[in-house]
Amino acid sequence: MFHTLGRHRCYGLVIFAFSVSFTSPLAAQSTGRIIGRVVHAESRSALKGATVRLIDFGHTVVTDSAGRFILVGVPPGERAVEVSLLGYRSQRSDDLLIRSGRATDVEVALVPEAVELEGVVAEVERVRLITPEIAATHEVVLGEDLRELPLDAVEEAVELVTGVTDGRFRGGRVGQEIYVLDGVELKNQFEASTQGLGFELPPSALEELEVITGGMGAQYGSALSGVVRYQTRRGDPGGWGGAVNLRTDHVAPEAAFTGFTALGGGVGGPVGLLGRGATVRADLLLQSMHDTDPRSRGLTCLQEGDGDAELDELLREVAASGFGGGEAPHCAFTPRRIPHQQGEKLLGFVRLDRPVGEAATLTGTLLWNRLQRQLYTPEFKYNPTYQLGQRTRGMLGTVALHWNRQRSRRGIHVATRMAAARLDRHLGALDPWTFDDRNTVFDFGLSDYRFLGEDFTHKPPEEQVAAGKPVPGYIEPGGSVGSPYGPAGEGLFSTAGTPEIANWSRTEFLNGEVEAELQTATGHQIRGGIAGRVFRIETYENVEAHDPSAVPILSSFDPATFQAFVEGSLAATDDFTVRVGFRTEGFRTGGAVPSLLQDSILGAGPDDWDVSFMPRVGVSGPIPNGWGTTVFRLNYAHVTQPPDFQYFVDTSIGDSLRTDIRRQGNPDLSFERGASWEFAVSHLLRDERFAVSVVGYRKELNNLVSGNLPIPGFPADQFTTGDFGTVQGIETSFRARLPGLHARLGYAAQWAEGVTSGALEDTLRLREGEGRREFPLAYDRRHAVDLALSLGRAAGQSESRWGVTIIGSAKSGFPIDLRPPQVAGELPVQSVDQVDRFPWTHQVDLRVTRDLGSLPGCAGCRWRAMADVRNVYARDNVIALRRDVRTLGPSVDQVEALAVGQGLREPIPRESERYSALLDRNGDGLIDEDEYSAARIPAALDRLDPSLYFGEAFQLRLGMEVTF
Amino acid sequence: MRGSRPVWIATGALCTVCTLLLLAVAGCRDTPEPFEAMDRPGDTSELPRRLTFSVRDDRAPAWSSSGDSILYSGEAFPPPPAPTPQAAPFRVAVTGGIAAPALANRTRQDPGGYLTTPVPGPSGGLLVAELTAILDPDLCPGFGGLPSEAICTEEGLGSIAPELTRMLLRVEEGSQVRTSPLIRFDGRRTLVDSPFGWGITYYPFHGHFTLNDGLVFRPSWSPDGDRVVFSDGLRLLVWDLASGEVDEIPGTGDGVSPAWSPDGEWIAFTRLIRGDSIVGSCQHSFEGTPTCSQLRTVFPLEGTRLELVRPDGTGGRVLWEGDEAAWTPDAQRLVYVEGGQLWVRPISSGAPISVDGTEGARDPAVSPDARFVAFSRLADAGTYDIWVTRLQ
């Protein structure tokens, strides 16, 4: 018989025969531990000498005189533990949930052999609503729960966490978070701020996902704003099992169809050939998409109401003009699905685990990714041949050796990890072969997308320049036919030629780290580690690849980073936990840039190390003399992160269509720094089935590198690394775990502001108050509400055949500045009123599953049907606006300015390739100036279509899953 | 759910299910169709059919060997920044549509010269005549290209101001180019021991060229593709491609616009009828300042007559009044210009039959199947366009 341990009497969950809780500070390990006590079932006295054995893994320990034991280095997942003692009936639990970096606390009550007791129902509550002993703000999504969510990518689950919106953690910019895969810290250190992690895991490969938004421990280095921790599944040593699922919307009604098909799954089990206890697990996800980014209004065009009254009037005039013969001549081509957005995703993951002797385990993983897609651009939408595309190929391999030393009251765990990765990204004009001749099945192909001149761009730049020719295949964009406006679309649409850019980057790194921890059965812990990483980064960019005289920029450098930390965690009386950590981190830009053909920004010397030291402190525990169900935590952390290495070579990188944030480089190439405080209170309600938490935080961000909106009248066009800002906010969450119902509701409010300064200003002086002006940081989303609701089988109610999961979010808009046209000779007016906000967005997604029982013909298999609905209410969420007018539509002045073309030098005859019958209104075989001008306005309106200004489309996907 | 059974059993079951599911969606919907440009109307059965609409001259149509398209010489538009007009050969479908350049690197916007009278060869290659305009139309030394006024002693002497040319025949096939010797037409001569430093004789072809815009030099392939007959305005010449030699056909004085018959037996051509010569002097001046004097001799054009001659100059035979003859494929009839329209008439005997809808037509060319005739026609804008109509 298993019981909770006494020291968690206040917060232990409803425990019957077997219960668990988690008792330790967070850690980034890829293993967990079991801390427990073995007692006599009736007298509750400690039993010394009981053997505790982790089945299938060989971990064994004997209890001490107080009945205590600790098992370290336990692989995460559902594990089986058996406790035996001569004269007692052995106890066994087969589904003890072990989580990486955590201690699972158990109490085992043994019954004497001679005593006859009725069997005890083992009800296990494995996930706790609050964790008083953990001094961090975090949320955990178990792999099995993750797979019940109507999501396409693991990253979308991260968005469900309170405090995370659009990849931004608590007001930080994209890229200020790190990712940890099975204990290995990952970050796309080259271009995290624009490309994110760069790697993606198949959802089926995950054992659990944890998102930490505050109180990151000393182990986490470059996490200025958050940590996302992935723990992958390992093969079950007890037998083979797995699942395969297929989802598609090809059978959905047209209104809900976007061309999505996904085939995924995984299989794992023992591999006897590799030795006793060796296991393998393999997961694969194949996705094909007609539209990789389906928008709610599809390929739409301007409508009345999208702009001001003047634009409405113009639209009516165009409709009345008779050009094109339709009611909306500027909407000549508006399929619901956006063309030229086709894409594929191939994710594969293999994990191999093998015991090495009695005390060690060797783990190897291999992750490979291939994400490739077309990138819709309005100016190329009428180009039948050439489109912009991007392909990312990633390969990550890790090898880890975990060594454990067990004693009754303490355990030592040492992990040594090596990782090597390569991330290749190519952005450029796609070779038409990709869509004309490439072999595909259900729109998915095994071969890579091809890009024009890809091989050429990888030649030494000197050879490229000496060749004196454009990147092979590139053609100057232009064209005067092919759009619905014929020659009137000239200069507005590139119906011929290729996109101009050819760009690639390659990031390779080799990582080595050693980490050791000493843990006691009473919950104390001391840990430390050291890690180093060397990079090899190459980048190439030719922004006018069709021009033989264009000089490409190719840079190559070898940065390096190192980290070291030590952290102690003291589990004091009455469940107080104090965690104190210290961390140092350094980086260097690394070497010369031998192949650079144009200037780049290189501030610090290539071999100079920039080193940072940072303390981190956290306290958590119950509120003294509280109501017994209220806990608190307090955190302070000094955090730093090396700049994205792309700042070494880029001086100005556009952030996005929406915000137009300009990253202005980091001339000092210094750390981005920050300091954060947070205080949180959590309270359990009604038999601990409900929990409410409130977190308040404040974060200072220094050396921003980028951030503010460029406010008219302020010298914001050049940032310095002296800029600074603050983020403060409140997060509240409500959780409920009832039989057949799990719910979480979160609300986050934040204020993120910073100074705006220029290259010639002393921001340190600004810090003292004189002349200091602060504006909302570009990623300052004020309000965000998240909801996740699981019902029936999705909430673990195995007797129910139906499972329902609902996730929803409502978010206030990011700030947007106003850039009115500047009057010649006049300075822009300074005004904070120039800052406005995008409208709120709302979205609800739904998954419904129906268990169909055993699969006919396969008695050991079960199958179920599933239906995913995205954006249930088919809401048109506006996520972008035009900066100058803050509307979807442009001003009439903008339209007319765009419509001014080069005019006609003489009429265009019918035999000309520039001729369009649509423009030849009088049918005389010639397009004259009047006919040309009449089509120019609708062409300009079409060019300014707001298709990409909307959020996700309404989609319905139907699928089937088989488990075995 | 775990199982200890062989993996392949479960995997097989899964594959079956997945296959069934995939079959269920076998009607996989297509990716969004990109916009397809509908730039111009399709085929029109209406005849006569106008194929070009340019506000610049399109002349000298010739049929492709397959008969599905027509080659012609089109002047550049918009005009390139060149001192003289430029033209290049183009190909347009007989149903109409885009006229594509018939030669590489000779685009509409940049023809790179004045290439005219494209004629596809029997064994491949495209024959064109490259004309080089002389910038001194009045042959007044030192004032090339400048506007000058000629004051002449006799009426009629000043009415002719041709842009005299030189011509080079080119046969282009891929990257291979064969060219004829340079052909001169200027009729210019230096007057020795004369107060008139320059003399010039205007032959009938000058007037024909100037006033009627006739492509009098029109080359024509022999059926075997070994030779080309053409005119230098004063006679017919044959260019032997193998030897590169150019020889005169005897008895073809003032012969222009030759057409080699499809059976190789005959060459039809236009004989320009000379009138009595006028001789006099002209004084050229630029902004009132005399610049030079010329002695001019002008042979006016009195008429045009179609004749036949064998390639060796024998068997000459006068046919009838007309101009710019084109053979039908059976070598029995000629389509020609007379009285401002096209006619068709057997060379043996028979009355001429007018071709309907060809008022204002020039430069006839008969299709390989003899069902259609292509021609150029003066449009309202005062320039020629290419047309096609049925040949009765």
PDB file of C-alpha atoms in Angstrom, chain A residues 143-144 146-148 203-204 233 242-247 262-266 281 793 847 849-855 861-867 958-964, chain B residues 1 14 17-18 21:
ATOM      1  CA  GLY A 143       2.709  14.282 -23.818  1.00  0.00           C
ATOM      2  CA  GLU A 144      -0.524  12.346 -23.555  1.00  0.00           C
ATOM      3  CA  LEU A 146      -0.576  17.349 -25.699  1.00  0.00           C
ATOM      4  CA  ARG A 147      -1.766  14.760 -28.150  1.00  0.00           C
ATOM      5  CA  GLU A 148      -5.354  15.513 -27.185  1.00  0.00           C
ATOM      6  CA  PRO A 203       4.289  15.746 -31.016  1.00  0.00           C
ATOM      7  CA  SER A 204       4.202  11.999 -30.603  1.00  0.00           C
ATOM      8  CA  ARG A 233       9.738   9.481 -24.945  1.00  0.00           C
ATOM      9  CA  GLY A 242       2.893   2.847 -30.692  1.00  0.00           C
ATOM     10  CA  ALA A 243       0.325   4.848 -32.551  1.00  0.00           C
ATOM     11  CA  VAL A 244      -0.343   6.128 -36.032  1.00  0.00           C
ATOM     12  CA  ASN A 245      -2.744   8.841 -36.952  1.00  0.00           C
ATOM     13  CA  LEU A 246      -3.887  10.492 -40.098  1.00  0.00           C
ATOM     14  CA  ARG A 247      -5.688  13.811 -40.293  1.00  0.00           C
ATOM     15  CA  ALA A 262      -0.816  14.962 -41.730  1.00  0.00           C
ATOM     16  CA  LEU A 263       0.398  11.453 -41.147  1.00  0.00           C
ATOM     17  CA  GLY A 264       2.204  10.914 -37.911  1.00  0.00           C
ATOM     18  CA  GLY A 265       2.977   8.476 -35.227  1.00  0.00           C
ATOM     19  CA  GLY A 266       5.610   6.585 -33.405  1.00  0.00           C
ATOM     20  CA  ARG A 281      11.697   4.820 -30.056  1.00  0.00           C
ATOM     21  CA  ARG A 793     -11.739  10.685 -22.322  1.00  0.00           C
ATOM     22  CA  ARG A 847     -11.061  18.547 -30.922  1.00  0.00           C
ATOM     23  CA  THR A 849     -12.636  12.171 -30.436  1.00  0.00           C
ATOM     24  CA  ARG A 850     -14.624   9.006 -30.357  1.00  0.00           C
ATOM     25  CA  ASP A 851     -13.074   5.779 -29.236  1.00  0.00           C
ATOM     26  CA  LEU A 852     -14.080   2.976 -31.566  1.00  0.00           C
ATOM     27  CA  GLY A 853     -12.761   0.111 -29.477  1.00  0.00           C
ATOM     28  CA  SER A 854     -10.670  -2.689 -30.816  1.00  0.00           C
ATOM     29  CA  LEU A 855      -9.569  -2.481 -34.374  1.00  0.00           C
ATOM     30  CA  CYS A 861      -5.128  -2.455 -31.414  1.00  0.00           C
ATOM     31  CA  ARG A 862      -7.567   0.294 -30.636  1.00  0.00           C
ATOM     32  CA  TRP A 863      -8.728   2.984 -32.930  1.00  0.00           C
ATOM     33  CA  ARG A 864     -10.517   6.232 -32.642  1.00  0.00           C
ATOM     34  CA  ALA A 865     -11.908   8.916 -34.865  1.00  0.00           C
ATOM     35  CA  MET A 866     -11.099  12.547 -34.391  1.00  0.00           C
ATOM     36  CA  ALA A 867     -12.221  15.877 -35.704  1.00  0.00           C
ATOM     37  CA  LEU A 958     -11.019  14.663 -39.848  1.00  0.00           C
ATOM     38  CA  GLY A 959      -8.802  11.854 -38.844  1.00  0.00           C
ATOM     39  CA  MET A 960      -8.242   8.459 -37.456  1.00  0.00           C
ATOM     40  CA  GLU A 961      -5.764   7.125 -34.954  1.00  0.00           C
ATOM     41  CA  VAL A 962      -4.736   3.607 -34.235  1.00  0.00           C
ATOM     42  CA  THR A 963      -2.817   2.603 -31.134  1.00  0.00           C
ATOM     43  CA  PHE A 964      -1.239  -0.726 -30.550  1.00  0.00           C
TER      44      PHE A 964
ATOM     45  CA  MET B   1      -1.846  -0.024 -25.693  1.00  0.00           C
ATOM     46  CA  LEU B  14      -2.051   0.043 -39.444  1.00  0.00           C
ATOM     47  CA  VAL B  17      -6.177   1.215 -42.179  1.00  0.00           C
ATOM     48  CA  CYS B  18      -4.067   4.039 -43.397  1.00  0.00           C
ATOM     49  CA  LEU B  21      -8.123   6.156 -45.286  1.00  0.00           C
TER      50      LEU B  21
END
